[in-house]
CSV table of C-alpha atoms and ligand atoms in Angstrom, one decimal:
chain,number,residue,atom,x,y,z
D,1,MET,CA,0.2,-0.1,0.0
D,2,ARG,CA,1.2,3.6,-0.9
D,3,ASN,CA,2.1,5.8,2.1
D,4,ASN,CA,1.9,9.7,2.0
D,5,ARG,CA,4.4,10.4,4.7
D,6,LYS,CA,6.2,12.7,3.9
D,7,ILE,CA,10.4,12.0,3.5
D,8,MET,CA,11.9,14.3,6.1
D,9,ILE,CA,15.8,14.6,6.0
D,10,ALA,CA,17.1,16.2,9.6
D,11,GLY,CA,20.4,17.5,9.9
D,12,ASN,CA,22.0,17.4,13.6
D,13,TRP,CA,24.4,19.9,13.6
D,14,LYS,CA,27.0,18.1,16.0
D,15,GLU,CA,29.5,21.3,15.8
D,16,HIS,CA,30.2,23.5,18.3
D,17,PHE,CA,29.3,26.5,16.3
D,18,THR,CA,29.6,29.8,17.1
D,19,VAL,CA,26.7,32.0,16.1
D,20,SER,CA,28.5,33.5,13.3
D,21,GLU,CA,30.0,30.3,12.2
D,22,ALA,CA,26.6,28.8,12.0
D,23,SER,CA,25.0,31.7,10.5
D,24,HIS,CA,27.7,31.5,8.1
D,25,PHE,CA,27.3,27.6,7.3
D,26,LEU,CA,23.5,28.3,6.5
D,27,HIS,CA,24.1,30.8,4.1
D,28,LYS,CA,26.1,28.0,2.4
D,29,LEU,CA,23.5,25.4,2.7
D,30,GLU,CA,20.6,28.0,1.3
D,31,GLU,CA,22.6,28.7,-1.5
D,32,SER,CA,23.0,24.7,-2.3
D,33,VAL,CA,19.7,23.1,-1.1
D,34,ILE,CA,16.9,23.0,-3.4
D,35,SER,CA,13.9,23.4,-2.0
D,36,HIS,CA,11.1,20.4,-3.1
D,37,HIS,CA,7.3,21.0,-1.0
D,38,SER,CA,7.4,17.4,-1.1
D,39,ILE,CA,10.4,16.5,1.2
D,40,GLU,CA,10.9,18.2,4.8
D,41,VAL,CA,14.5,19.7,5.6
D,42,VAL,CA,15.1,20.4,8.9
D,43,LEU,CA,17.9,21.9,10.8
D,44,PHE,CA,19.2,21.1,14.6
D,45,PRO,CA,21.9,23.8,15.5
D,46,ASN,CA,22.9,24.0,18.9
D,47,ILE,CA,20.6,25.7,21.4
D,48,LEU,CA,22.9,29.0,21.0
D,49,THR,CA,22.5,29.7,17.8
D,50,LEU,CA,18.5,28.7,17.3
D,51,GLN,CA,17.2,32.1,17.7
D,52,PRO,CA,19.4,34.3,15.4
D,53,LEU,CA,19.2,31.1,12.7
D,54,SER,CA,15.6,31.7,13.2
D,55,THR,CA,15.4,35.1,11.5
D,56,GLN,CA,18.0,34.3,9.3
D,57,LEU,CA,16.4,31.0,7.9
D,58,ASP,CA,14.6,30.7,4.3
D,59,ARG,CA,11.2,29.4,5.4
D,60,ARG,CA,10.4,27.8,2.4
D,61,LYS,CA,13.6,25.5,2.4
D,62,PHE,CA,14.4,24.4,5.9
D,63,ARG,CA,12.4,23.9,9.6
D,64,LEU,CA,14.1,24.2,12.6
D,65,GLY,CA,14.8,21.8,15.4
D,66,ALA,CA,16.3,21.4,18.6
D,67,GLN,CA,18.5,19.3,19.8
D,68,ASP,CA,17.6,18.9,23.2
D,69,GLY,CA,15.2,20.3,25.5
D,70,TYR,CA,14.1,20.4,29.2
D,71,TYR,CA,11.1,18.6,30.6
D,72,GLU,CA,9.8,20.9,33.3
D,73,ASP,CA,8.1,24.3,31.6
D,74,ALA,CA,8.6,26.4,34.6
D,75,GLY,CA,11.0,26.7,37.7
D,76,ALA,CA,14.3,26.9,39.1
D,77,TYR,CA,16.4,24.8,36.9
D,78,THR,CA,19.7,26.4,36.4
D,79,GLY,CA,21.1,26.2,32.9
D,80,GLU,CA,18.1,24.0,31.4
D,81,VAL,CA,16.1,25.6,28.6
D,82,SER,CA,12.6,24.5,28.6
D,83,MET,CA,10.2,23.1,26.0
D,84,ALA,CA,8.0,26.0,26.4
D,85,MET,CA,11.1,28.5,25.7
D,86,LEU,CA,11.5,26.7,22.9
D,87,ARG,CA,8.3,26.7,21.4
D,88,ASP,CA,8.1,29.8,19.1
D,89,LEU,CA,11.7,28.6,17.8
D,90,VAL,CA,11.3,25.3,16.5
D,91,HIS,CA,9.1,22.8,15.1
D,92,TYR,CA,11.1,19.6,16.1
D,93,VAL,CA,13.3,18.8,18.9
D,94,LEU,CA,15.3,15.3,19.5
D,95,VAL,CA,14.8,13.4,22.7
D,96,GLY,CA,16.3,10.5,23.6
D,97,HIS,CA,19.3,11.1,21.4
D,98,SER,CA,22.0,8.1,22.1
D,99,GLU,CA,24.6,11.0,23.1
D,100,ARG,CA,21.7,12.0,25.6
D,101,ARG,CA,21.6,8.6,27.0
D,102,HIS,CA,25.0,7.2,27.3
D,103,LEU,CA,27.2,10.9,28.0
D,104,PHE,CA,24.5,12.7,30.7
D,105,ASN,CA,22.8,9.6,31.6
D,106,GLU,CA,19.2,10.1,30.8
D,107,SER,CA,17.0,7.5,31.6
D,108,ASP,CA,14.0,6.2,29.8
D,109,SER,CA,12.0,8.3,32.2
D,110,ILE,CA,13.7,11.1,31.4
D,111,VAL,CA,13.3,10.9,27.9
D,112,ALA,CA,9.5,10.0,28.6
D,113,LYS,CA,8.9,13.5,29.8
D,114,LYS,CA,10.6,15.0,27.4
D,115,ALA,CA,8.4,13.9,24.8
D,116,GLN,CA,5.7,14.6,26.6
D,117,ALA,CA,6.8,17.8,27.7
D,118,ALA,CA,7.6,18.9,23.8
D,119,VAL,CA,4.1,17.7,22.8
D,120,ARG,CA,2.5,19.8,25.6
D,121,ASN,CA,4.4,22.9,24.0
D,122,GLY,CA,3.1,21.8,20.4
D,123,ILE,CA,6.9,20.6,19.8
D,124,MET,CA,7.3,17.9,17.5
D,125,PRO,CA,9.5,15.1,19.3
D,126,ILE,CA,11.9,12.9,17.6
D,127,LEU,CA,12.4,10.2,19.6
D,128,CYS,CA,15.8,8.4,18.9
D,129,VAL,CA,16.0,4.8,20.0
D,130,GLY,CA,19.1,2.3,19.2
D,131,GLU,CA,20.9,-0.7,20.4
D,132,THR,CA,24.5,-0.6,21.5
D,133,LEU,CA,27.1,-2.9,19.6
D,134,GLN,CA,26.9,-4.9,22.8
D,135,GLU,CA,23.6,-5.7,22.8
D,136,ARG,CA,23.5,-6.4,18.9
D,137,LEU,CA,25.7,-8.9,19.8
D,138,ALA,CA,23.8,-10.5,22.5
D,139,ASN,CA,20.6,-10.6,19.9
D,140,GLU,CA,19.0,-7.9,22.2
D,141,THR,CA,18.5,-5.4,19.7
D,142,LYS,CA,14.8,-5.7,19.4
D,143,GLN,CA,14.2,-6.0,23.2
D,144,ILE,CA,16.2,-2.6,23.5
D,145,ILE,CA,14.5,-1.1,21.1
D,146,HIS,CA,11.0,-2.3,22.4
D,147,ASN,CA,11.8,-1.1,26.1
D,148,GLN,CA,12.6,2.4,25.0
D,149,LEU,CA,9.5,2.4,22.7
D,150,THR,CA,7.6,1.5,25.5
D,151,ALA,CA,9.2,3.9,27.9
D,152,GLY,CA,9.1,6.8,25.4
D,153,LEU,CA,5.5,6.7,24.5
D,154,MET,CA,4.5,6.1,27.5
D,155,HIS,CA,2.6,9.6,28.1
D,156,LEU,CA,1.5,10.3,25.1
D,157,THR,CA,-2.0,9.9,23.8
D,158,SER,CA,-2.4,7.8,20.5
D,159,THR,CA,-3.6,10.7,18.4
D,160,GLU,CA,-0.7,12.6,19.9
D,161,ALA,CA,2.0,9.7,19.3
D,162,SER,CA,0.8,9.5,15.7
D,163,ALA,CA,1.8,12.9,15.3
D,164,ILE,CA,5.8,12.4,16.2
D,165,VAL,CA,8.8,10.9,14.6
D,166,ILE,CA,10.7,8.1,15.5
D,167,ALA,CA,14.4,7.8,14.7
D,168,TYR,CA,16.4,4.2,14.6
D,169,GLU,CA,19.9,5.2,15.4
D,170,PRO,CA,21.9,2.1,15.9
D,171,VAL,CA,24.6,3.5,18.9
D,172,TRP,CA,27.5,1.4,16.8
D,173,ALA,CA,26.7,3.0,13.9
D,174,ILE,CA,27.0,7.0,15.0
D,175,GLY,CA,30.1,9.0,13.9
D,176,THR,CA,31.8,5.8,13.0
D,177,GLY,CA,31.3,5.4,9.3
D,178,GLU,CA,30.2,2.3,10.1
D,179,PHE,CA,26.6,2.4,8.7
D,180,ALA,CA,23.8,0.2,9.4
D,181,LYS,CA,23.2,-2.1,6.3
D,182,PRO,CA,19.8,-1.6,4.7
D,183,ASP,CA,18.1,-4.9,5.8
D,184,GLN,CA,18.9,-4.4,9.4
D,185,VAL,CA,17.6,-1.1,9.2
D,186,GLU,CA,14.3,-2.7,7.3
D,187,GLU,CA,14.3,-5.2,10.0
D,188,VAL,CA,14.3,-2.9,12.8
D,189,ILE,CA,11.6,-0.2,11.1
D,190,LEU,CA,9.1,-3.0,10.5
D,191,TYR,CA,9.6,-4.0,14.3
D,192,ILE,CA,9.3,-0.4,15.2
D,193,ARG,CA,5.9,0.0,13.1
D,194,LYS,CA,4.8,-3.4,14.7
D,195,GLN,CA,5.2,-2.1,18.4
D,196,VAL,CA,3.6,1.2,17.6
D,197,ALA,CA,0.5,-0.6,16.5
D,198,GLU,CA,0.4,-3.0,19.6
D,199,LEU,CA,0.8,0.3,21.5
D,200,LEU,CA,-1.0,2.6,19.7
D,201,GLY,CA,-3.1,1.0,17.4
D,202,GLU,CA,-2.7,0.4,13.4
D,203,ARG,CA,-3.8,3.9,12.7
D,204,ALA,CA,-0.8,5.2,14.3
D,205,SER,CA,1.5,2.6,13.0
D,206,ARG,CA,1.0,4.0,9.4
D,207,HIS,CA,1.2,7.8,10.4
D,208,ILE,CA,4.3,7.6,12.5
D,209,ARG,CA,7.4,8.8,10.5
D,210,ILE,CA,10.1,6.6,11.3
D,211,LEU,CA,13.9,7.8,10.2
D,212,TYR,CA,17.1,5.9,9.6
D,213,GLY,CA,20.4,7.8,11.3
D,214,GLY,CA,24.0,6.4,11.5
D,215,SER,CA,26.6,7.1,9.3
D,216,VAL,CA,24.3,8.5,6.4
D,217,ASP,CA,26.1,10.3,3.7
D,218,ASP,CA,25.5,11.3,-0.2
D,219,GLN,CA,26.9,7.9,-1.0
D,220,ASN,CA,24.5,5.7,0.8
D,221,ALA,CA,21.7,7.5,1.7
D,222,ARG,CA,19.6,6.1,-1.1
D,223,SER,CA,19.9,3.2,-0.1
D,224,PHE,CA,18.6,3.5,3.1
D,225,LEU,CA,15.6,6.4,1.5
D,226,ASP,CA,14.6,3.0,-1.0
D,227,ILE,CA,13.2,1.2,2.1
D,228,SER,CA,9.4,1.6,1.7
D,229,SER,CA,9.0,1.7,5.8
D,230,CYS,CA,12.1,4.2,5.8
D,231,ASP,CA,10.8,7.7,6.1
D,232,GLY,CA,14.2,9.9,6.1
D,233,ALA,CA,17.5,10.4,7.5
D,234,LEU,CA,18.9,11.9,10.6
D,235,ILE,CA,22.3,13.0,9.6
D,236,GLY,CA,25.4,14.0,12.0
D,237,GLY,CA,28.6,14.7,10.3
D,238,ALA,CA,27.4,14.8,6.5
D,239,SER,CA,25.2,17.4,7.2
D,240,LEU,CA,28.0,20.0,8.1
D,241,ASN,CA,29.2,19.4,4.5
D,242,HIS,CA,26.8,21.6,2.5
D,243,LEU,CA,27.1,19.6,-0.8
D,244,LYS,CA,26.7,16.4,0.9
D,245,PHE,CA,23.7,17.5,2.8
D,246,SER,CA,22.0,18.8,-0.5
D,247,LYS,CA,22.5,15.3,-2.4
D,248,VAL,CA,21.0,13.6,-0.4
D,249,VAL,CA,17.9,16.2,-0.2
D,250,GLU,CA,18.3,15.6,-4.1
D,251,SER,CA,18.3,12.0,-3.7
D,252,ALA,CA,15.2,12.1,-0.9
D,253,TYR,CA,13.4,13.9,-3.5
D,254,ARG,CA,13.8,11.5,-6.6
D,255,VAL,CA,12.6,8.5,-3.9
D,256,GLN,CA,9.3,10.8,-3.2
D,257,GLN,CA,8.8,11.2,-6.7
D,258,GLN,CA,8.9,7.5,-7.3
D,259,ARG,CA,6.9,6.9,-4.3
D,260,THR,CA,4.1,9.2,-5.7
D,261,GLY,CA,4.6,7.9,-9.0
D,262,GLN,CA,5.3,11.4,-10.6
E,1,13P,P1,26.4,10.7,12.5
E,1,13P,O1,25.6,10.6,11.0
E,1,13P,O2,27.5,11.5,12.4
E,1,13P,O3,26.6,9.2,12.2
E,1,13P,O4,25.4,11.0,13.5
E,1,13P,C1,24.5,10.4,13.7
E,1,13P,C2,23.4,11.0,14.6
E,1,13P,O5,23.8,10.9,15.4
E,1,13P,C3,22.5,11.8,14.1
E,1,13P,O6,21.7,12.5,15.1
């Protein structure tokens, strides 16, 4: 059955850009990325640069997302930036990125609260899930994905959850250059869709968008986008190369044209 989910190409700018560096890079991207109505391109710069970039951004081409956000809307939490503070700036926020989970000890319950806080503030969470190498080798991939999904979606209604995005990012493929094989990606994405169907119903499972992330670049993007159940890519390193990133957007456009039979 043909799906009408819009392909998303998301760039997680994992670079400690200053405001002027980020602005300069956005300028280059705006020159090289061609806008297509059928493709959603979302940029995730660091929190400091969101505000200035939001005034520079060509909204016909790009949307903005935050790399993280705090789950309490108000209160004394020194240093934290809440979803409530982000709500006028971004469409999306990453929650449960593996770097947050592993380097900052974010538990499933914190991830769940962040997903809930995002939805409460009208921001769409991109819930990141994925197994470590050790877990894959121990055949625990599905169990880990199941646990992360169940926990991450815990506070959302079926309608809320069907509007969110899930990113499958195997930890061993992030920033390593060792990307997952398309059949491994397809297997996990189908498993995620099945889990979503069980947790939230068939309708949510058909609507929810699921991305792949982990060493995606202009050379391999097409092999993931050709998976019919895969709705796009979350890209780290290669999103910081404007030529590579714009080539991925073009690949996505061609795939979307095929999907819609144009
Ligand atoms: P890389 O594309 O650098 O592997 O990073 C993936 C990622 O973590 C995107 O959020």
